[in-house]
Protein backbone atom coordinates (compact mmCIF):
# COMPACT_ATOMS: atom_id res chain seq x y z
CA UNK A 1 0.00 0.00 0.00
CA UNK A 2 1.52 3.34 -1.08
CA UNK A 3 1.76 6.12 1.55
CA UNK A 4 -0.50 9.13 1.09
CA UNK A 5 1.01 12.27 -0.33
CA UNK A 6 -0.04 15.48 1.34
CA UNK A 7 -0.78 17.97 -1.46
CA UNK A 8 -0.43 20.88 1.00
CA UNK A 9 3.13 19.86 1.91
CA UNK A 10 4.04 19.49 -1.76
CA UNK A 11 2.63 22.95 -2.48
CA UNK A 12 4.53 24.38 0.49
CA UNK A 13 7.82 22.83 -0.66
CA UNK A 14 7.21 24.12 -4.18
CA UNK A 15 6.53 27.62 -2.90
CA UNK A 16 9.65 27.49 -0.73
CA UNK A 17 11.83 26.48 -3.68
CA UNK A 18 10.27 29.18 -5.87
CA UNK A 19 10.82 31.78 -3.13
CA UNK A 20 14.48 30.79 -2.71
CA UNK A 21 14.96 30.75 -6.47
CA UNK A 22 13.47 34.23 -6.79
CA UNK A 23 15.76 35.38 -3.99
CA UNK A 24 18.78 34.08 -5.89
CA UNK A 25 17.78 35.86 -9.08
CA UNK A 26 16.90 39.12 -7.37
CA UNK A 27 19.92 39.44 -5.06
CA UNK A 28 22.22 41.58 -7.21
CA UNK A 29 19.49 44.09 -7.95
CA UNK A 30 18.55 44.40 -4.31
CA UNK A 31 22.07 44.92 -3.08
CA UNK A 32 23.89 46.50 -5.96
CA UNK A 33 24.83 49.46 -3.79
CA UNK A 34 25.86 47.58 -0.65
CA UNK A 35 28.50 45.21 -1.93
CA UNK A 36 26.62 42.24 -0.45
CA UNK A 37 24.84 39.65 -2.58
CA UNK A 38 22.29 38.49 0.00
CA UNK A 39 19.29 40.31 1.41
CA UNK A 40 19.12 41.02 5.13
CA UNK A 41 15.99 38.84 5.37
CA UNK A 42 17.55 35.78 3.74
CA UNK A 43 17.78 32.95 6.32
CA UNK A 44 21.00 31.72 4.70
CA UNK A 45 22.66 35.09 5.26
CA UNK A 46 25.31 34.47 7.98
CA UNK A 47 24.00 37.53 9.84
CA UNK A 48 20.81 35.56 10.45
CA UNK A 49 22.46 32.33 11.58
CA UNK A 50 22.01 31.13 15.16
CA UNK A 51 24.54 32.62 17.57
CA UNK A 52 26.36 29.31 18.13
CA UNK A 53 27.00 28.92 14.39
CA UNK A 54 28.39 32.42 14.01
CA UNK A 55 30.58 31.95 17.09
CA UNK A 56 31.85 28.63 15.71
CA UNK A 57 32.81 30.12 12.32
CA UNK A 58 34.53 33.03 14.07
CA UNK A 59 36.34 30.72 16.52
CA UNK A 60 37.71 28.57 13.70
CA UNK A 61 39.04 31.58 11.80
CA UNK A 62 40.51 32.88 15.07
CA UNK A 63 42.24 29.55 15.73
CA UNK A 64 43.71 29.41 12.22
CA UNK A 65 45.09 32.94 12.52
CA UNK A 66 46.46 32.21 15.99
CA UNK A 67 48.39 29.15 14.74
CA UNK A 68 49.96 30.99 11.80
CA UNK A 69 50.99 33.88 14.08
CA UNK A 70 52.41 31.40 16.59
CA UNK A 71 54.40 29.78 13.80
CA UNK A 72 55.99 33.11 12.87
CA UNK A 73 57.47 33.86 16.27
CA UNK A 74 58.03 30.45 17.89
CA UNK A 75 60.98 30.18 15.51
CA UNK A 76 62.77 33.03 17.30
CA UNK A 77 63.08 31.06 20.54
CA UNK A 78 65.23 28.46 18.77
CA UNK A 79 67.60 30.89 17.02
CA UNK A 80 70.58 30.08 19.32
CA UNK A 81 70.20 26.39 18.47
CA UNK A 82 69.99 27.16 14.76
CA UNK A 83 73.18 29.20 14.93
CA UNK A 84 75.04 26.31 16.55
CA UNK A 85 73.70 23.53 14.33
CA UNK A 86 74.08 25.29 10.98
CA UNK A 87 77.07 27.43 11.97
CA UNK A 88 75.45 30.67 10.83
CA UNK A 89 75.49 34.18 12.27
CA UNK A 90 72.61 35.80 14.12
CA UNK A 91 71.85 37.91 11.05
CA UNK A 92 71.51 34.84 8.83
CA UNK A 93 69.53 32.93 11.46
CA UNK A 94 66.97 35.75 11.60
CA UNK A 95 66.27 35.18 7.88
CA UNK A 96 63.99 32.26 8.75
CA UNK A 97 61.84 34.73 10.67
CA UNK A 98 61.99 37.49 8.04
CA UNK A 99 61.29 35.20 5.07
CA UNK A 100 58.21 33.85 6.81
CA UNK A 101 56.86 37.40 7.06
CA UNK A 102 57.79 38.03 3.43
CA UNK A 103 55.78 34.99 2.35
CA UNK A 104 52.75 36.29 4.25
CA UNK A 105 53.02 39.59 2.35
CA UNK A 106 51.79 37.83 -0.83
CA UNK A 107 48.52 36.74 0.80
CA UNK A 108 46.55 39.98 0.25
CA UNK A 109 47.46 39.83 -3.44
CA UNK A 110 46.31 36.29 -4.23
CA UNK A 111 43.69 35.44 -1.61
CA UNK A 112 40.81 37.67 -2.82
CA UNK A 113 40.89 36.18 -6.32
CA UNK A 114 40.78 32.60 -5.05
CA UNK A 115 38.06 33.39 -2.53
CA UNK A 116 35.82 35.06 -5.13
CA UNK A 117 35.78 31.79 -7.06
CA UNK A 118 35.95 29.08 -4.40
CA UNK A 119 34.62 30.70 -1.23
CA UNK A 120 36.31 31.12 2.11
CA UNK A 121 36.05 27.67 3.70
CA UNK A 122 37.96 25.77 0.95
CA UNK A 123 40.77 28.31 1.16
CA UNK A 124 40.94 27.97 4.94
CA UNK A 125 40.97 24.18 4.77
CA UNK A 126 43.67 24.14 2.08
CA UNK A 127 45.82 26.95 3.52
CA UNK A 128 46.46 25.47 6.96
CA UNK A 129 47.51 21.97 5.76
CA UNK A 130 49.88 23.49 3.20
CA UNK A 131 51.28 25.76 5.91
CA UNK A 132 51.75 22.69 8.12
CA UNK A 133 53.49 20.79 5.35
CA UNK A 134 56.20 23.43 5.06
CA UNK A 135 56.50 23.77 8.84
CA UNK A 136 57.15 20.02 8.85
CA UNK A 137 59.75 20.56 6.12
CA UNK A 138 61.41 23.25 8.23
CA UNK A 139 61.50 20.97 11.26
CA UNK A 140 63.26 18.22 9.27
CA UNK A 141 65.70 20.47 7.40
CA UNK A 142 69.38 19.51 7.45
CA UNK A 143 70.68 22.67 5.77
CA UNK A 144 69.88 26.27 6.46
CA UNK A 145 68.92 26.96 2.85
CA UNK A 146 66.19 24.31 2.96
CA UNK A 147 65.00 25.67 6.31
CA UNK A 148 64.75 29.20 4.89
CA UNK A 149 62.93 27.87 1.81
CA UNK A 150 60.34 26.05 3.92
CA UNK A 151 59.85 29.00 6.24
CA UNK A 152 59.10 31.28 3.29
CA UNK A 153 56.47 28.96 1.84
CA UNK A 154 54.98 28.30 5.27
CA UNK A 155 54.26 32.03 5.39
CA UNK A 156 53.11 32.07 1.76
CA UNK A 157 50.50 29.37 2.33
CA UNK A 158 49.57 30.38 5.88
CA UNK A 159 49.06 34.05 5.00
CA UNK A 160 45.50 33.61 3.63
CA UNK A 161 44.33 32.79 7.16
CA UNK A 162 45.22 36.37 8.16
CA UNK A 163 43.42 37.81 5.14
CA UNK A 164 40.27 35.69 5.45
CA UNK A 165 39.62 36.24 9.15
CA UNK A 166 38.49 39.82 8.56
CA UNK A 167 36.03 38.74 5.87
CA UNK A 168 34.71 35.88 7.98
CA UNK A 169 33.98 38.15 10.93
CA UNK A 170 32.34 40.73 8.61
CA UNK A 171 30.20 37.96 7.11
CA UNK A 172 28.96 36.83 10.52
CA UNK A 173 28.58 40.07 12.49
CA UNK A 174 26.71 43.25 11.63
CA UNK A 175 28.36 46.57 10.81
CA UNK A 176 27.64 48.29 14.13
CA UNK A 177 29.89 45.68 15.85
CA UNK A 178 32.83 46.36 13.51
CA UNK A 179 35.21 47.73 16.15
CA UNK A 180 34.30 44.92 18.55
CA UNK A 181 34.96 42.14 16.08
CA UNK A 182 38.09 43.87 14.76
CA UNK A 183 39.40 43.96 18.31
CA UNK A 184 38.70 40.27 18.78
CA UNK A 185 40.18 39.16 15.46
CA UNK A 186 43.28 41.30 16.05
CA UNK A 187 43.86 39.39 19.27
CA UNK A 188 44.36 36.21 17.23
CA UNK A 189 47.52 37.54 15.59
CA UNK A 190 48.82 39.60 18.52
CA UNK A 191 48.27 36.94 21.18
CA UNK A 192 49.36 34.14 18.83
CA UNK A 193 52.61 35.98 18.09
CA UNK A 194 53.23 36.67 21.80
CA UNK A 195 52.67 33.00 22.68
CA UNK A 196 55.32 31.91 20.16
CA UNK A 197 58.41 32.87 22.21
CA UNK A 198 56.53 32.34 25.49
CA UNK A 199 55.91 28.65 24.78
CA UNK A 200 58.85 28.23 22.41
CA UNK A 201 61.33 29.33 25.07
CA UNK A 202 60.39 26.46 27.37
CA UNK A 203 60.26 24.00 24.46
CA UNK A 204 63.72 24.98 23.21
CA UNK A 205 65.23 24.84 26.70
CA UNK A 206 63.93 21.29 27.18
CA UNK A 207 64.66 19.87 23.71
CA UNK A 208 66.05 21.64 20.63
CA UNK A 209 64.95 24.17 18.01
CA UNK A 210 63.14 21.55 15.90
CA UNK A 211 60.53 21.15 18.60
CA UNK A 212 59.50 24.78 18.21
CA UNK A 213 58.25 23.69 14.78
CA UNK A 214 56.73 20.44 16.05
CA UNK A 215 54.65 22.34 18.61
CA UNK A 216 53.38 24.58 15.80
CA UNK A 217 52.37 21.43 13.91
CA UNK A 218 50.46 20.13 16.94
CA UNK A 219 48.55 23.38 17.24
CA UNK A 220 47.84 23.37 13.50
CA UNK A 221 46.41 19.86 13.73
CA UNK A 222 44.17 20.86 16.65
CA UNK A 223 42.94 23.94 14.74
CA UNK A 224 42.29 21.90 11.60
CA UNK A 225 40.25 19.32 13.51
CA UNK A 226 38.25 22.18 15.03
CA UNK A 227 37.63 23.64 11.58
CA UNK A 228 36.58 20.53 9.66
CA UNK A 229 32.92 21.55 9.91
CA UNK A 230 33.56 25.20 9.02
CA UNK A 231 30.47 26.55 7.20
CA UNK A 232 30.81 28.76 4.15
CA UNK A 233 30.22 32.39 5.10
CA UNK A 234 30.90 34.21 1.83
CA UNK A 235 27.61 35.46 0.37
CA UNK A 236 28.45 34.79 -3.29
CA UNK A 237 29.49 31.21 -2.57
CA UNK A 238 26.40 30.56 -0.45
CA UNK A 239 24.17 31.66 -3.32
CA UNK A 240 26.03 29.57 -5.88
CA UNK A 241 25.92 26.48 -3.67
CA UNK A 242 22.24 27.00 -2.89
CA UNK A 243 21.40 27.26 -6.56
CA UNK A 244 23.28 24.03 -7.26
CA UNK A 245 21.56 22.28 -4.36
CA UNK A 246 18.14 23.27 -5.71
CA UNK A 247 19.02 22.31 -9.28
CA UNK A 248 18.79 25.92 -10.48
CA UNK A 249 21.08 27.74 -12.92
CA UNK A 250 23.89 29.77 -11.38
CA UNK A 251 22.62 33.10 -9.97
CA UNK A 252 23.34 36.31 -11.84
CA UNK A 253 25.71 37.98 -9.44
CA UNK A 254 27.61 41.22 -9.74
CA UNK A 255 31.10 40.92 -11.17
CA UNK A 256 33.77 40.00 -8.64
CA UNK A 257 35.20 43.15 -7.05
CA UNK A 258 38.73 41.73 -7.34
CA UNK A 259 38.37 41.50 -11.13
CA UNK A 260 37.30 38.84 -13.61
CA UNK A 261 40.08 38.75 -16.20
CA UNK A 262 43.77 38.50 -15.40
CA UNK A 263 44.20 42.09 -16.55
CA UNK A 264 41.46 43.24 -14.17
CA UNK A 265 43.01 41.30 -11.29
CA UNK A 266 46.43 42.88 -11.83
CA UNK A 267 44.82 46.31 -12.14
CA UNK A 268 42.71 46.02 -8.98
CA UNK A 269 45.19 44.20 -6.78
CA UNK A 270 48.51 45.69 -7.79
CA UNK A 271 48.52 48.63 -10.21
CA UNK A 272 45.75 50.74 -8.66
CA UNK A 273 47.08 50.42 -5.08
CA UNK A 274 50.59 51.20 -6.34
CA UNK A 275 49.32 54.30 -8.14
CA UNK A 276 47.41 55.44 -5.05
CA UNK A 277 50.51 54.94 -2.93
CA UNK A 278 52.32 57.63 -4.93
CA UNK A 279 49.42 59.92 -5.87
CA UNK A 280 47.16 59.95 -2.79
CA UNK A 281 48.84 61.58 0.25
CA UNK A 282 46.44 60.01 2.75
CA UNK A 283 47.12 56.53 1.35
CA UNK A 284 50.88 57.10 1.34
CA UNK A 285 50.94 58.41 4.91
CA UNK A 286 48.75 55.64 6.32
CA UNK A 287 50.80 53.00 4.46
CA UNK A 288 54.05 54.38 5.89
CA UNK A 289 52.52 54.55 9.36
CA UNK A 290 51.21 50.98 9.28
CA UNK A 291 54.49 49.70 7.80
CA UNK A 292 56.45 51.39 10.59
CA UNK A 293 54.01 50.00 13.15
CA UNK A 294 54.51 46.41 12.01
CA UNK A 295 58.26 46.80 11.46
CA UNK A 296 58.77 47.92 15.07
CA UNK A 297 56.27 45.37 16.38
CA UNK A 298 58.06 42.39 14.87
CA UNK A 299 61.54 43.65 15.68
CA UNK A 300 60.55 43.31 19.36
CA UNK A 301 60.67 39.53 18.91
CA UNK A 302 64.38 39.81 18.16
CA UNK A 303 65.29 42.88 20.24
CA UNK A 304 63.52 42.01 23.50
CA UNK A 305 65.24 38.61 24.00
CA UNK A 306 68.59 40.15 23.02
CA UNK A 307 68.25 43.06 25.48
CA UNK A 308 67.02 40.88 28.33
CA UNK A 309 69.86 38.40 27.78
CA UNK A 310 72.68 40.89 27.28
CA UNK A 311 71.63 43.48 29.85
CA UNK A 312 69.86 41.38 32.49
CA UNK A 313 71.29 37.87 31.80
CA UNK A 314 67.82 36.35 31.30
CA UNK A 315 67.54 32.69 30.33
CA UNK A 316 65.52 31.73 27.23
CA UNK A 317 62.56 30.78 29.47
CA UNK A 318 62.65 34.14 31.23
CA UNK A 319 62.87 35.93 27.89
CA UNK A 320 59.70 34.14 26.79
CA UNK A 321 57.87 35.07 29.98
CA UNK A 322 58.51 38.73 29.16
CA UNK A 323 56.01 38.40 26.30
CA UNK A 324 53.19 38.02 28.80
CA UNK A 325 53.38 41.82 28.80
CA UNK A 326 52.54 41.79 25.07
CA UNK A 327 49.45 39.65 25.76
CA UNK A 328 48.35 42.08 28.47
CA UNK A 329 48.94 45.00 26.09
CA UNK A 330 46.79 43.30 23.43
CA UNK A 331 43.91 42.74 25.85
CA UNK A 332 44.12 46.35 27.05
CA UNK A 333 44.07 47.55 23.44
CA UNK A 334 40.95 45.51 22.69
CA UNK A 335 39.23 46.83 25.82
CA UNK A 336 40.26 50.41 24.99
CA UNK A 337 39.03 50.26 21.39
CA UNK A 338 35.72 48.64 22.28
CA UNK A 339 35.07 51.06 25.16
CA UNK A 340 35.79 54.14 23.03
CA UNK A 341 33.57 52.83 20.25
CA UNK A 342 30.66 52.06 22.57
CA UNK A 343 30.83 55.46 24.23
CA UNK A 344 31.13 57.47 21.00
CA UNK A 345 28.65 55.31 19.07
CA UNK A 346 25.91 55.59 21.69
CA UNK A 347 26.39 59.34 22.08
CA UNK A 348 26.76 60.29 18.43
CA UNK A 349 24.24 57.89 16.87
CA UNK A 350 21.42 59.64 18.75
CA UNK A 351 22.12 62.90 16.92
CA UNK A 352 23.04 61.44 13.53
CA UNK A 353 20.60 60.94 10.63
CA UNK A 354 19.73 57.26 10.36
CA UNK A 355 21.76 56.52 13.47
CA UNK A 356 24.99 56.39 11.44
CA UNK A 357 28.27 57.68 12.90
CA UNK A 358 30.98 59.25 10.74
CA UNK A 359 33.75 56.74 10.14
CA UNK A 360 36.40 59.29 11.21
CA UNK A 361 35.42 58.69 14.83
CA UNK A 362 36.96 55.23 14.54
CA UNK A 363 40.36 56.93 14.48
CA UNK A 364 40.08 57.88 18.14
CA UNK A 365 41.85 54.70 19.38
CA UNK A 366 44.62 55.32 16.84
CA UNK A 367 45.15 58.82 18.20
CA UNK A 368 45.71 57.35 21.65
CA UNK A 369 47.74 54.44 20.27
CA UNK A 370 50.08 56.75 18.39
CA UNK A 371 51.01 58.51 21.63
CA UNK A 372 51.56 55.16 23.36
CA UNK A 373 53.86 53.88 20.60
CA UNK A 374 56.00 57.01 20.60
CA UNK A 375 56.28 57.10 24.39
CA UNK A 376 57.16 53.38 24.59
CA UNK A 377 60.12 53.73 22.21
CA UNK A 378 61.68 56.42 24.40
CA UNK A 379 60.76 54.47 27.52
CA UNK A 380 62.51 51.27 26.41
CA UNK A 381 65.46 53.09 24.86
CA UNK A 382 66.19 55.08 28.02
CA UNK A 383 65.55 52.40 30.65
CA UNK A 384 67.15 49.22 29.24
CA UNK A 385 70.03 49.60 31.66
CA UNK A 386 71.46 47.27 34.34
CA UNK A 387 70.93 50.02 36.93
CA UNK A 388 67.18 50.05 36.22
CA UNK A 389 64.81 47.14 36.92
CA UNK A 390 64.14 44.69 34.09
CA UNK A 391 60.43 45.41 34.58
CA UNK A 392 60.81 48.84 33.02
CA UNK A 393 61.65 47.85 29.41
CA UNK A 394 59.13 44.99 29.63
CA UNK A 395 56.37 47.42 30.61
CA UNK A 396 57.52 49.70 27.81
CA UNK A 397 57.02 46.83 25.38
CA UNK A 398 53.51 46.32 26.74
CA UNK A 399 52.75 49.99 26.09
CA UNK A 400 53.92 49.69 22.48
CA UNK A 401 51.73 46.64 21.82
CA UNK A 402 48.79 48.44 23.45
CA UNK A 403 49.24 51.41 21.12
CA UNK A 404 50.05 49.31 18.06
CA UNK A 405 46.86 47.29 18.26
CA UNK A 406 44.73 50.38 18.96
CA UNK A 407 46.11 51.90 15.75
CA UNK A 408 45.51 48.71 13.77
CA UNK A 409 41.92 48.33 14.97
CA UNK A 410 41.19 51.91 13.92
XYZ file of C-alpha atoms in Angstrom, residues 70 73-74 76-77 97 189-202 296-309 314-331 390 393-395 397-398 401:
59
model
C 52.407 31.398 16.590
C 57.467 33.860 16.267
C 58.030 30.451 17.894
C 62.769 33.035 17.300
C 63.077 31.058 20.537
C 61.838 34.728 10.673
C 47.523 37.539 15.591
C 48.817 39.596 18.524
C 48.273 36.937 21.185
C 49.360 34.144 18.828
C 52.609 35.983 18.088
C 53.225 36.667 21.799
C 52.667 33.003 22.682
C 55.321 31.914 20.163
C 58.407 32.872 22.210
C 56.525 32.343 25.489
C 55.912 28.654 24.781
C 58.854 28.234 22.406
C 61.332 29.335 25.071
C 60.394 26.460 27.366
C 58.770 47.922 15.068
C 56.274 45.373 16.375
C 58.059 42.385 14.872
C 61.544 43.649 15.681
C 60.555 43.311 19.362
C 60.672 39.525 18.913
C 64.384 39.809 18.162
C 65.293 42.880 20.240
C 63.518 42.009 23.504
C 65.243 38.613 24.001
C 68.588 40.148 23.019
C 68.250 43.061 25.477
C 67.023 40.877 28.331
C 69.860 38.395 27.777
C 67.823 36.345 31.303
C 67.541 32.686 30.332
C 65.523 31.725 27.235
C 62.560 30.784 29.466
C 62.650 34.139 31.227
C 62.869 35.926 27.887
C 59.703 34.142 26.789
C 57.875 35.075 29.975
C 58.507 38.734 29.158
C 56.009 38.402 26.305
C 53.187 38.022 28.799
C 53.382 41.822 28.799
C 52.543 41.787 25.075
C 49.451 39.652 25.761
C 48.353 42.081 28.474
C 48.937 44.996 26.093
C 46.790 43.298 23.433
C 43.911 42.738 25.852
C 64.145 44.694 34.094
C 61.646 47.847 29.405
C 59.131 44.985 29.635
C 56.366 47.418 30.610
C 57.018 46.834 25.381
C 53.513 46.323 26.739
C 51.725 46.639 21.825
